[in-house]
Structures are given as C-alpha cells and as structure tokens.
mmCIF file of C-alpha atoms in Angstrom:
data_model
loop_
_atom_site.group_PDB
_atom_site.id
_atom_site.type_symbol
_atom_site.label_atom_id
_atom_site.label_comp_id
_atom_site.label_asym_id
_atom_site.label_seq_id
_atom_site.Cartn_x
_atom_site.Cartn_y
_atom_site.Cartn_z
ATOM 1 C CA MET A 1 121.515 102.788 120.263
ATOM 2 C CA TRP A 2 122.087 99.526 118.362
ATOM 3 C CA GLY A 3 120.645 97.332 121.102
ATOM 4 C CA ILE A 4 117.409 99.331 120.886
ATOM 5 C CA ILE A 5 117.237 99.278 117.360
ATOM 6 C CA ALA A 6 117.918 95.589 117.057
ATOM 7 C CA VAL A 7 114.956 94.633 119.139
ATOM 8 C CA ILE A 8 112.876 96.878 117.400
ATOM 9 C CA PHE A 9 113.796 95.703 113.916
ATOM 10 C CA THR A 10 113.665 92.123 114.976
ATOM 11 C CA ALA A 11 110.142 92.728 116.094
ATOM 12 C CA LYS A 12 108.911 94.518 113.094
ATOM 13 C CA VAL A 13 110.754 93.308 109.942
ATOM 14 C CA ARG A 14 107.841 90.883 109.085
ATOM 15 C CA GLY A 15 105.877 93.823 108.256
ATOM 16 C CA ILE A 16 108.198 94.525 105.335
ATOM 17 C CA GLY A 17 106.826 93.077 101.887
ATOM 18 C CA ALA A 18 108.839 90.700 99.837
ATOM 19 C CA LEU A 19 107.908 90.978 96.066
ATOM 20 C CA HIS A 20 108.940 87.325 95.326
ATOM 21 C CA GLN A 21 105.999 86.091 97.732
ATOM 22 C CA THR A 22 103.486 87.975 95.601
ATOM 23 C CA GLN A 23 101.267 85.659 93.474
ATOM 24 C CA GLU A 24 100.879 87.827 90.032
ATOM 25 C CA LYS A 25 97.392 88.148 88.584
ATOM 26 C CA MET A 26 96.821 89.706 85.201
ATOM 27 C CA ASP A 27 93.116 90.235 85.288
ATOM 28 C CA GLY A 28 91.603 92.329 82.631
ATOM 29 C CA GLU A 29 93.200 95.054 80.800
ATOM 30 C CA GLN A 30 96.771 96.040 82.312
ATOM 31 C CA PRO A 31 98.302 99.448 82.345
ATOM 32 C CA MET A 32 101.154 100.818 80.002
ATOM 33 C CA ILE A 33 104.252 100.721 81.840
ATOM 34 C CA SER A 34 107.342 103.061 80.738
ATOM 35 C CA VAL A 35 110.852 101.760 81.982
ATOM 36 C CA ILE A 36 113.256 104.621 81.718
ATOM 37 C CA ILE A 37 117.011 104.206 82.078
ATOM 38 C CA ALA A 38 119.490 106.881 82.083
ATOM 39 C CA ALA A 39 122.606 105.576 81.039
ATOM 40 C CA ARG A 40 126.138 107.351 81.153
ATOM 41 C CA ASN A 41 129.058 105.181 79.930
ATOM 42 C CA GLU A 42 127.437 102.028 80.805
ATOM 43 C CA GLN A 43 128.885 99.745 77.973
ATOM 44 C CA LYS A 44 129.514 97.200 80.274
ATOM 45 C CA ALA A 45 126.229 96.871 81.820
ATOM 46 C CA LEU A 46 123.210 98.036 79.569
ATOM 47 C CA GLU A 47 122.777 95.688 77.050
ATOM 48 C CA ARG A 48 122.167 92.849 79.914
ATOM 49 C CA CYS A 49 119.782 95.297 81.689
ATOM 50 C CA VAL A 50 117.583 95.962 78.818
ATOM 51 C CA LEU A 51 117.410 92.396 77.633
ATOM 52 C CA SER A 52 116.358 91.183 81.101
ATOM 53 C CA LEU A 53 113.343 93.868 80.523
ATOM 54 C CA ILE A 54 112.597 92.616 77.051
ATOM 55 C CA ASN A 55 112.194 89.101 78.712
ATOM 56 C CA GLN A 56 109.607 90.168 81.224
ATOM 57 C CA THR A 57 106.437 88.299 81.063
ATOM 58 C CA TYR A 58 104.522 91.486 81.743
ATOM 59 C CA PRO A 59 102.706 92.223 78.169
ATOM 60 C CA ARG A 60 102.533 96.286 78.004
ATOM 61 C CA LEU A 61 106.018 97.429 78.381
ATOM 62 C CA GLU A 62 107.955 99.843 76.687
ATOM 63 C CA VAL A 63 112.006 100.607 77.375
ATOM 64 C CA ILE A 64 113.294 104.013 76.881
ATOM 65 C CA VAL A 65 116.842 104.328 77.032
ATOM 66 C CA VAL A 66 118.569 107.836 77.451
ATOM 67 C CA ASN A 67 122.178 108.296 76.469
ATOM 68 C CA ASP A 68 123.434 110.931 78.893
ATOM 69 C CA ARG A 69 126.622 112.347 77.295
ATOM 70 C CA SER A 70 128.536 108.961 76.998
ATOM 71 C CA ASP A 71 131.949 108.795 75.582
ATOM 72 C CA ASP A 72 132.142 105.056 75.194
ATOM 73 C CA SER A 73 130.050 102.704 72.892
ATOM 74 C CA THR A 74 126.684 103.352 75.035
ATOM 75 C CA GLY A 75 125.003 104.977 72.146
ATOM 76 C CA GLU A 76 125.952 102.398 69.614
ATOM 77 C CA ILE A 77 124.314 99.801 71.898
ATOM 78 C CA ILE A 78 121.222 101.935 72.444
ATOM 79 C CA ALA A 79 120.756 102.430 68.834
ATOM 80 C CA ARG A 80 121.378 98.461 68.184
ATOM 81 C CA LEU A 81 118.753 97.510 70.747
ATOM 82 C CA ALA A 82 116.281 100.276 69.553
ATOM 83 C CA GLY A 83 116.651 98.873 65.844
ATOM 84 C CA THR A 84 116.192 95.196 67.131
ATOM 85 C CA TYR A 85 113.156 95.356 69.381
ATOM 86 C CA SER A 86 110.212 97.542 68.872
ATOM 87 C CA ASN A 87 109.412 98.376 72.297
ATOM 88 C CA VAL A 88 112.878 100.063 73.023
ATOM 89 C CA LYS A 89 113.454 103.658 72.051
ATOM 90 C CA GLY A 90 116.668 105.417 72.309
ATOM 91 C CA ILE A 91 117.370 109.175 73.189
ATOM 92 C CA GLU A 92 120.624 110.993 72.833
ATOM 93 C CA ILE A 93 121.274 113.825 74.976
ATOM 94 C CA SER A 94 124.505 115.987 74.165
ATOM 95 C CA GLU A 95 124.363 118.900 76.527
ATOM 96 C CA LEU A 96 123.582 119.439 80.409
ATOM 97 C CA PRO A 97 121.717 122.550 81.373
ATOM 98 C CA GLU A 98 122.750 124.397 84.453
ATOM 99 C CA GLN A 99 121.328 123.325 88.112
ATOM 100 C CA TRP A 100 120.741 119.950 86.826
ATOM 101 C CA MET A 101 122.180 116.629 87.944
ATOM 102 C CA GLY A 102 122.822 114.596 84.647
ATOM 103 C CA LYS A 103 120.881 111.434 85.621
ATOM 104 C CA SER A 104 117.819 113.492 86.795
ATOM 105 C CA HIS A 105 117.814 115.407 83.376
ATOM 106 C CA ALA A 106 118.203 112.455 81.456
ATOM 107 C CA LEU A 107 115.257 110.925 83.410
ATOM 108 C CA LEU A 108 113.143 113.956 82.745
ATOM 109 C CA GLN A 109 113.656 113.630 78.853
ATOM 110 C CA GLY A 110 112.928 110.063 79.077
ATOM 111 C CA THR A 111 109.397 110.760 80.570
ATOM 112 C CA LYS A 112 108.717 113.179 77.519
ATOM 113 C CA GLN A 113 108.742 110.354 75.099
ATOM 114 C CA ALA A 114 106.893 107.686 77.364
ATOM 115 C CA GLU A 115 103.517 106.662 76.766
ATOM 116 C CA GLY A 116 102.916 104.544 80.040
ATOM 117 C CA GLU A 117 100.358 105.257 82.636
ATOM 118 C CA TRP A 118 103.313 103.942 85.055
ATOM 119 C CA LEU A 119 106.958 105.102 85.100
ATOM 120 C CA LEU A 120 109.607 102.520 86.295
ATOM 121 C CA PHE A 121 113.102 104.681 86.754
ATOM 122 C CA THR A 122 115.682 102.151 87.084
ATOM 123 C CA ASP A 123 119.748 102.063 86.653
ATOM 124 C CA ALA A 124 121.574 100.447 83.881
ATOM 125 C CA ASP A 125 123.269 97.859 86.065
ATOM 126 C CA ILE A 126 119.946 96.224 87.188
ATOM 127 C CA LEU A 127 118.920 92.473 86.166
ATOM 128 C CA PHE A 128 115.215 91.787 86.324
ATOM 129 C CA HIS A 129 113.736 88.463 86.720
ATOM 130 C CA PRO A 130 111.313 87.719 84.182
ATOM 131 C CA HIS A 131 108.338 87.830 86.427
ATOM 132 C CA CYS A 132 109.375 91.069 88.289
ATOM 133 C CA ILE A 133 107.230 93.675 86.691
ATOM 134 C CA ALA A 134 104.006 91.442 86.432
ATOM 135 C CA LYS A 135 104.623 90.882 90.292
ATOM 136 C CA ALA A 136 105.067 94.611 90.780
ATOM 137 C CA VAL A 137 102.012 95.556 89.154
ATOM 138 C CA THR A 138 100.093 92.955 91.213
ATOM 139 C CA TYR A 139 101.389 94.322 94.154
ATOM 140 C CA THR A 140 100.659 97.690 93.678
ATOM 141 C CA GLU A 141 97.174 96.966 92.932
ATOM 142 C CA GLN A 142 96.546 94.872 95.982
ATOM 143 C CA HIS A 143 97.675 97.511 98.242
ATOM 144 C CA GLY A 144 96.514 100.416 96.312
ATOM 145 C CA LEU A 145 99.668 102.275 95.789
ATOM 146 C CA ASP A 146 100.830 105.120 93.933
ATOM 147 C CA HIS A 147 104.472 104.542 94.337
ATOM 148 C CA LEU A 148 106.654 101.214 94.816
ATOM 149 C CA THR A 149 110.209 100.951 95.459
ATOM 150 C CA MET A 150 112.382 97.994 96.290
ATOM 151 C CA ILE A 151 115.702 97.131 97.769
ATOM 152 C CA PRO A 152 117.603 94.912 95.326
ATOM 153 C CA ASP A 153 119.788 92.130 95.408
ATOM 154 C CA PHE A 154 123.769 92.573 95.671
ATOM 155 C CA GLU A 155 125.073 89.277 94.523
ATOM 156 C CA ARG A 156 127.615 90.260 91.717
ATOM 157 C CA PRO A 157 129.327 93.350 92.789
ATOM 158 C CA HIS A 158 132.815 93.600 94.317
ATOM 159 C CA VAL A 159 132.787 92.367 97.886
ATOM 160 C CA PHE A 160 133.601 95.773 99.381
ATOM 161 C CA SER A 161 130.119 96.969 97.358
ATOM 162 C CA LYS A 162 128.102 94.065 99.084
ATOM 163 C CA TRP A 163 129.080 95.283 102.368
ATOM 164 C CA TYR A 164 128.540 98.916 101.639
ATOM 165 C CA ALA A 165 124.938 97.931 100.385
ATOM 166 C CA ALA A 166 124.135 95.841 103.229
ATOM 167 C CA PHE A 167 125.185 98.589 105.628
ATOM 168 C CA ILE A 168 122.990 101.212 103.527
ATOM 169 C CA PHE A 169 119.976 99.191 103.286
ATOM 170 C CA MET A 170 120.178 97.334 106.697
ATOM 171 C CA SER A 171 120.265 100.865 108.083
ATOM 172 C CA ALA A 172 117.170 101.924 106.062
ATOM 173 C CA SER A 173 115.377 99.101 106.885
ATOM 174 C CA SER A 174 116.224 99.385 110.735
ATOM 175 C CA PHE A 175 116.661 103.041 111.545
ATOM 176 C CA GLY A 176 114.452 104.249 108.565
ATOM 177 C CA GLN A 177 111.619 102.051 110.076
ATOM 178 C CA LEU A 178 110.823 100.586 106.432
ATOM 179 C CA TRP A 179 107.861 98.920 107.816
ATOM 180 C CA ARG A 180 106.303 102.164 108.358
ATOM 181 C CA ILE A 181 106.303 103.732 104.929
ATOM 182 C CA LYS A 182 103.178 101.993 103.977
ATOM 183 C CA ASP A 183 101.376 104.038 106.611
ATOM 184 C CA PRO A 184 99.825 107.013 105.050
ATOM 185 C CA LYS A 185 100.137 109.008 108.401
ATOM 186 C CA SER A 186 104.090 108.247 108.792
ATOM 187 C CA PRO A 187 106.903 110.493 107.845
ATOM 188 C CA GLN A 188 108.973 107.795 106.597
ATOM 189 C CA SER A 189 109.495 107.724 102.974
ATOM 190 C CA LEU A 190 112.238 106.034 100.600
ATOM 191 C CA GLY A 191 113.185 105.795 96.838
ATOM 192 C CA VAL A 192 115.753 103.424 95.617
ATOM 193 C CA GLY A 193 117.243 103.900 92.279
ATOM 194 C CA ALA A 194 117.094 100.631 91.143
ATOM 195 C CA PHE A 195 113.357 100.519 91.267
ATOM 196 C CA ASN A 196 111.456 103.656 91.545
ATOM 197 C CA PHE A 197 107.769 102.596 90.223
ATOM 198 C CA VAL A 198 105.173 105.500 89.951
ATOM 199 C CA LYS A 199 102.026 106.519 88.712
ATOM 200 C CA ARG A 200 102.550 109.085 85.828
ATOM 201 C CA ASP A 201 100.090 111.672 87.112
ATOM 202 C CA VAL A 202 101.341 111.226 90.345
ATOM 203 C CA TYR A 203 104.847 111.953 89.080
ATOM 204 C CA GLU A 204 103.448 115.040 87.395
ATOM 205 C CA GLN A 205 101.594 116.255 90.298
ATOM 206 C CA ILE A 206 104.789 116.194 92.439
ATOM 207 C CA GLY A 207 106.520 118.551 89.804
ATOM 208 C CA THR A 208 108.540 115.743 88.053
ATOM 209 C CA HIS A 209 112.460 115.658 88.396
ATOM 210 C CA ALA A 210 112.376 119.668 87.785
ATOM 211 C CA GLU A 211 111.642 119.992 91.654
ATOM 212 C CA PHE A 212 114.461 118.186 92.643
ATOM 213 C CA SER A 213 117.013 118.725 89.622
ATOM 214 C CA TYR A 214 119.909 119.655 91.653
ATOM 215 C CA ILE A 215 119.633 117.005 94.544
ATOM 216 C CA THR A 216 122.350 114.352 94.271
ATOM 217 C CA THR A 217 120.019 111.751 95.788
ATOM 218 C CA ASP A 218 117.265 112.120 93.247
ATOM 219 C CA ASP A 219 115.880 108.495 93.701
ATOM 220 C CA ALA A 220 115.446 109.422 97.613
ATOM 221 C CA ALA A 221 114.031 112.809 96.708
ATOM 222 C CA LEU A 222 111.267 111.386 94.656
ATOM 223 C CA GLY A 223 110.427 109.088 97.092
ATOM 224 C CA LYS A 224 110.313 111.979 99.804
ATOM 225 C CA ARG A 225 108.163 114.077 97.655
ATOM 226 C CA VAL A 226 105.557 111.294 96.723
ATOM 227 C CA LYS A 227 105.239 110.925 100.379
ATOM 228 C CA GLN A 228 104.775 114.463 101.318
ATOM 229 C CA ALA A 229 102.189 114.967 99.094
ATOM 230 C CA GLY A 230 99.849 112.337 100.460
ATOM 231 C CA TYR A 231 100.214 109.585 98.051
ATOM 232 C CA ARG A 232 100.206 105.803 98.912
ATOM 233 C CA GLN A 233 103.866 104.361 99.118
ATOM 234 C CA ASP A 234 105.479 101.253 100.180
ATOM 235 C CA ALA A 235 109.146 99.957 100.251
ATOM 236 C CA ILE A 236 109.771 96.216 100.018
ATOM 237 C CA TYR A 237 112.429 93.802 99.565
ATOM 238 C CA GLY A 238 113.213 92.723 95.707
ATOM 239 C CA THR A 239 115.293 89.563 96.728
ATOM 240 C CA ARG A 240 115.239 87.140 93.882
ATOM 241 C CA MET A 241 113.467 89.525 91.778
ATOM 242 C CA ILE A 242 115.754 92.271 91.032
ATOM 243 C CA GLY A 243 119.686 92.655 91.438
ATOM 244 C CA VAL A 244 122.625 94.761 90.881
ATOM 245 C CA TRP A 245 125.458 93.026 88.893
ATOM 246 C CA ASN A 246 127.879 95.749 88.033
ATOM 247 C CA TRP A 247 127.756 98.526 90.888
ATOM 248 C CA TYR A 248 131.381 99.664 92.228
ATOM 249 C CA GLU A 249 134.033 97.884 90.765
ATOM 250 C CA SER A 250 136.548 98.738 93.125
ATOM 251 C CA LEU A 251 137.232 100.309 96.547
ATOM 252 C CA LYS A 252 138.481 103.399 94.864
ATOM 253 C CA GLN A 253 134.819 103.710 93.026
ATOM 254 C CA LEU A 254 133.232 102.998 96.293
ATOM 255 C CA ILE A 255 134.669 105.965 98.360
ATOM 256 C CA GLY A 256 134.185 108.102 95.291
ATOM 257 C CA SER A 257 130.533 107.545 95.397
ATOM 258 C CA VAL A 258 130.498 108.732 99.103
ATOM 259 C CA GLU A 259 131.718 112.046 97.822
ATOM 260 C CA LYS A 260 128.502 112.519 95.757
ATOM 261 C CA SER A 261 126.589 112.769 99.017
ATOM 262 C CA VAL A 262 129.236 114.299 101.306
ATOM 263 C CA PHE A 263 130.951 117.222 99.571
ATOM 264 C CA SER A 264 131.402 120.054 102.601
ATOM 265 C CA TYR A 265 133.491 120.080 105.584
ATOM 266 C CA LYS A 266 130.465 120.385 107.831
ATOM 267 C CA ASN A 267 129.003 117.254 106.527
ATOM 268 C CA ALA A 268 132.396 115.417 106.354
ATOM 269 C CA ILE A 269 133.024 116.398 110.256
ATOM 270 C CA ILE A 270 129.405 114.997 111.341
ATOM 271 C CA THR A 271 130.100 111.758 109.242
ATOM 272 C CA THR A 272 133.261 111.298 110.717
ATOM 273 C CA ILE A 273 132.413 111.726 114.545
ATOM 274 C CA SER A 274 129.296 109.957 113.774
ATOM 275 C CA CYS A 275 131.132 106.804 112.388
ATOM 276 C CA LEU A 276 134.080 106.819 114.836
ATOM 277 C CA LEU A 277 131.464 106.587 117.837
ATOM 278 C CA THR A 278 129.148 104.273 116.293
ATOM 279 C CA MET A 279 131.117 102.238 114.072
ATOM 280 C CA ILE A 280 134.696 101.925 115.222
ATOM 281 C CA TYR A 281 134.910 102.791 118.686
ATOM 282 C CA PRO A 282 133.136 99.694 119.925
ATOM 283 C CA TRP A 283 135.629 97.435 118.378
ATOM 284 C CA ILE A 284 138.315 99.246 120.256
ATOM 285 C CA GLY A 285 136.113 99.781 123.454
ATOM 286 C CA LEU A 286 135.882 96.063 123.736
ATOM 287 C CA PHE A 287 139.392 95.618 124.583
ATOM 288 C CA VAL A 288 140.135 99.187 126.106
ATOM 289 C CA GLY A 289 138.660 101.041 129.126
ATOM 290 C CA PRO A 290 136.706 100.336 132.201
ATOM 291 C CA LEU A 291 134.573 97.118 132.502
ATOM 292 C CA SER A 292 131.265 99.099 132.035
ATOM 293 C CA ALA A 293 132.389 100.534 128.975
ATOM 294 C CA ARG A 294 133.637 97.174 127.808
ATOM 295 C CA ILE A 295 130.373 95.633 128.394
ATOM 296 C CA LEU A 296 128.270 98.416 126.667
ATOM 297 C CA CYS A 297 130.444 97.978 123.868
ATOM 298 C CA ALA A 298 130.004 94.215 123.565
ATOM 299 C CA VAL A 299 126.304 94.872 123.613
ATOM 300 C CA SER A 300 126.782 96.856 120.969
ATOM 301 C CA LEU A 301 128.294 94.773 118.762
ATOM 302 C CA VAL A 302 126.361 91.992 119.337
ATOM 303 C CA SER A 303 123.229 93.967 118.126
ATOM 304 C CA VAL A 304 125.064 95.007 115.231
ATOM 305 C CA PHE A 305 125.679 91.380 114.250
ATOM 306 C CA TRP A 306 122.401 90.547 115.027
ATOM 307 C CA LEU A 307 120.993 93.327 112.843
ATOM 308 C CA TYR A 308 122.843 92.211 109.783
ATOM 309 C CA PHE A 309 121.724 88.451 110.444
ATOM 310 C CA ILE A 310 118.139 89.501 110.610
ATOM 311 C CA TYR A 311 118.370 91.708 107.671
ATOM 312 C CA SER A 312 120.312 88.924 105.816
ATOM 313 C CA ARG A 313 117.343 86.491 106.098
ATOM 314 C CA HIS A 314 114.891 88.988 104.115
ATOM 315 C CA SER A 315 117.227 90.443 101.898
ATOM 316 C CA GLY A 316 119.659 87.804 100.642
ATOM 317 C CA SER A 317 122.669 89.478 101.927
ATOM 318 C CA GLY A 318 125.567 87.865 103.771
ATOM 319 C CA PHE A 319 124.732 87.059 107.473
ATOM 320 C CA TRP A 320 128.408 87.641 108.424
ATOM 321 C CA TYR A 321 128.664 91.237 107.074
ATOM 322 C CA GLY A 322 128.566 92.702 110.403
ATOM 323 C CA ILE A 323 132.285 91.799 110.644
ATOM 324 C CA ALA A 324 132.890 94.308 107.615
ATOM 325 C CA HIS A 325 130.772 97.422 109.782
ATOM 326 C CA PRO A 326 134.008 99.030 110.883
ATOM 327 C CA PHE A 327 135.572 99.007 107.474
ATOM 328 C CA VAL A 328 132.521 100.249 105.961
ATOM 329 C CA GLY A 329 132.771 103.272 108.574
ATOM 330 C CA LEU A 330 136.427 103.714 107.563
ATOM 331 C CA PHE A 331 135.168 104.066 103.979
ATOM 332 C CA LEU A 332 132.501 106.563 104.640
ATOM 333 C CA ILE A 333 134.930 108.666 106.634
ATOM 334 C CA ILE A 334 137.552 108.597 103.888
ATOM 335 C CA GLY A 335 134.980 109.338 101.415
ATOM 336 C CA GLY A 336 133.594 112.194 103.297
ATOM 337 C CA LEU A 337 136.938 113.850 104.014
ATOM 338 C CA ARG A 338 138.013 113.169 100.536
ATOM 339 C CA GLY A 339 134.870 114.659 99.048
ATOM 340 C CA ALA A 340 135.024 117.673 101.111
ATOM 341 C CA PHE A 341 138.733 118.614 100.403
ATOM 342 C CA ASN A 342 138.220 117.914 96.434
ATOM 343 C CA ALA A 343 134.961 120.014 96.381
ATOM 344 C CA GLN A 344 136.829 122.850 98.253
ATOM 345 C CA ARG A 345 139.739 122.697 95.834
ATOM 346 C CA SER A 346 137.732 122.588 92.748
ATOM 347 C CA GLY A 347 134.668 124.460 93.810
ATOM 348 C CA GLY A 348 132.466 121.681 92.869
ATOM 349 C CA MET A 349 131.518 118.100 93.237
ATOM 350 C CA THR A 350 132.771 115.778 90.512
ATOM 351 C CA TRP A 351 130.599 112.662 89.647
ATOM 352 C CA ARG A 352 130.701 110.518 86.357
ATOM 353 C CA GLY A 353 133.020 112.813 84.611
ATOM 354 C CA THR A 354 130.883 116.080 85.246
ATOM 355 C CA THR A 355 131.598 118.695 87.986
ATOM 356 C CA TYR A 356 128.709 120.247 89.578
ATOM 357 C CA ASP A 357 129.069 123.836 91.161
ATOM 358 C CA ARG A 358 128.375 123.138 94.946
ATOM 359 C CA THR A 359 126.867 126.341 95.672
ATOM 360 C CA ASN A 360 123.204 125.284 95.266
ATOM 361 C CA LEU A 361 123.820 121.634 95.185
ATOM 362 C CA LYS A 362 122.119 119.767 97.826
ATOM 363 C CA ALA A 363 122.261 115.774 98.994
#
C-alpha cells in the first residue's frame, strides 16, 4: 500500500500549488475580506494572530474575533484590540445552543457581523505572513476559485505536534490526492481550519455552518460541501506564508485531540487495527517472521520514509519525520480507545471544556 502511494505521490506532487510562488497582483478594486476567528481560552495566542492580520499588505480587510465563552483573559484581549484598531470587531458569546459545536456556532455568529464579499475562517493560533492574503486573493482570481484552503507550516509547536501534523497532512496530500481537488469532476475535497477562504455567497448557498453544526471536523465539512455543490476549489501548501505556532503544547493535549474525532468503540477499534497493521507492524515485521514478509515490511518502511521526504520538500516539515511514524500510530490508538472509553462513561465527547452529547454527534 505505502509503496504504491509513494510512487503516485512522487509523480503528482508538483500538481499541488504553493502560495509563496504566487506573484500578487492588485489590479482594480479588490473585494472586501472578512477574517473570522473563533477564540475560546486563547489568551496565549490570540493577540499575535490578530496583529499578523493587521499587518497584511491587503488593503480591504476586517478582522472579527468571537469570544466563545472563554474563562481566561481572551475577552479582555479582544476588547483592547477592537478599541485600538478600527478594522477589528469583537463579539461575545455566553451560551451555546443544543446540537451545535462551539467553534461552528462562534464562526456563524461572526459571519452575521461580516461585511466582506469573501470570508476567511481561521484559528486563533495562526500567524500570517504580511503578503499572505494578497497572494491568496491573486491565486483565487487567477484560478477562478470559489474556495481556497491551505496546509500551514508547523514550525513552533511541540515536537509531538509536528510529527502528528506531518502525518495528517502527508496523508491528506498523498492518500487524499490533493492534486485532484482542483478538478471539478473529482470527488476529492479538503478544508483546513487554519485557512478556509470562501466566497460569501457560496458559503450561504451551502447552508452556512448550520448545515454541519454538530460535526467535530467543521473545517473539512465546509470543504466537502463546497465541492459537492459543484463550486471550484483548490488546496495548496501555505509554506512560508501561514504557520501554526501554538498548537498542542503537550502529548496529553495531542492525544486528547484524537478523542474529538474518535469517540465510539467502533471507530476506536477500526483505528486501532488500521494503525497496528499499517504503522506499527512493519517495524516489528522487519525483524520477525519469514524472509518474504520481512522484505515487504522493508519496502513499506522505505516507502513511508520517502513519502515524508517528498512531503517535506513542499511543506517545510522535517524530512526525517518518518522515524516517528509508529509513534504517531501509537498516539492514535491511545487517543481513540481513551476517547471511546471517556465518551461511554460520561455519555458525551468533551472538548475544550464542553461536553457534547454523542447521540447525533458526527466526526
């Protein structure tokens, strides 16, 4: 499996765009853009994110920050920034309706105050290069897009988070066939929470976040619905243009993030078997078993290392991260089983201090 994917990815990876290679062009009147951030207990990261947006070279930009029931100083930071910068707005949320994920609800409230023709949904721990949005606008215009999403750099997070991010987005790039997303006839789609840039009328046509209000992976759900509705979409690398600097700060937080997506024993068992067979066994099988099995395991491991190497050349991640592949598999197994156990015990999935009834919850 890994060998076949490695060959295909090597041949097709150049078909995936990179924003830093785009030459920005600001001809004529540019569209108004509303950047919307959902912030829950983001006192450590939020101000840097907003300031990186304030310093954008793109001229027509507003930043809407939604305080989603924070119990730290996030609200005070938002109020201060809104009082300092005329293009920053703050919104306060004190209650969460039933059948809504907190982030999706906050983002929807942000759109109600937005004046932009384009909406950029992003996270509070993202840093933007000053030319990022100008280049993104140019890219969407040149390619006639309705939705653009980007894979960010992961330079500052904890080393375990770097390994985890590399696995997720290497898999999305190769197994997810990222190069096919731009093809209107292909079923492939993607949405990344760090950068979901969509036309406002398209967002409204797909039903807004209300259509996927109780799905834990709201960013991917947005991308999927845009593609299914027949709109033009692309997913590219945001290397050097956009970065995550305060993702999961510990292994405990990282494992906890897996629980958000794997909160049933069925999914946990599937995740466990898949990780054991494809991510952990090849390392054991390299030394144990018949010669033919050892050779297959060796081919699998070489392919895994090659995939990470090719991905690193385009994404900026570490070329050596393949060595961490089995550890990521272990994190997924622990997170999945722990998530299913905790959800069974409490009757719901807990994320960022809120417990969600898992009856209708989807990942």
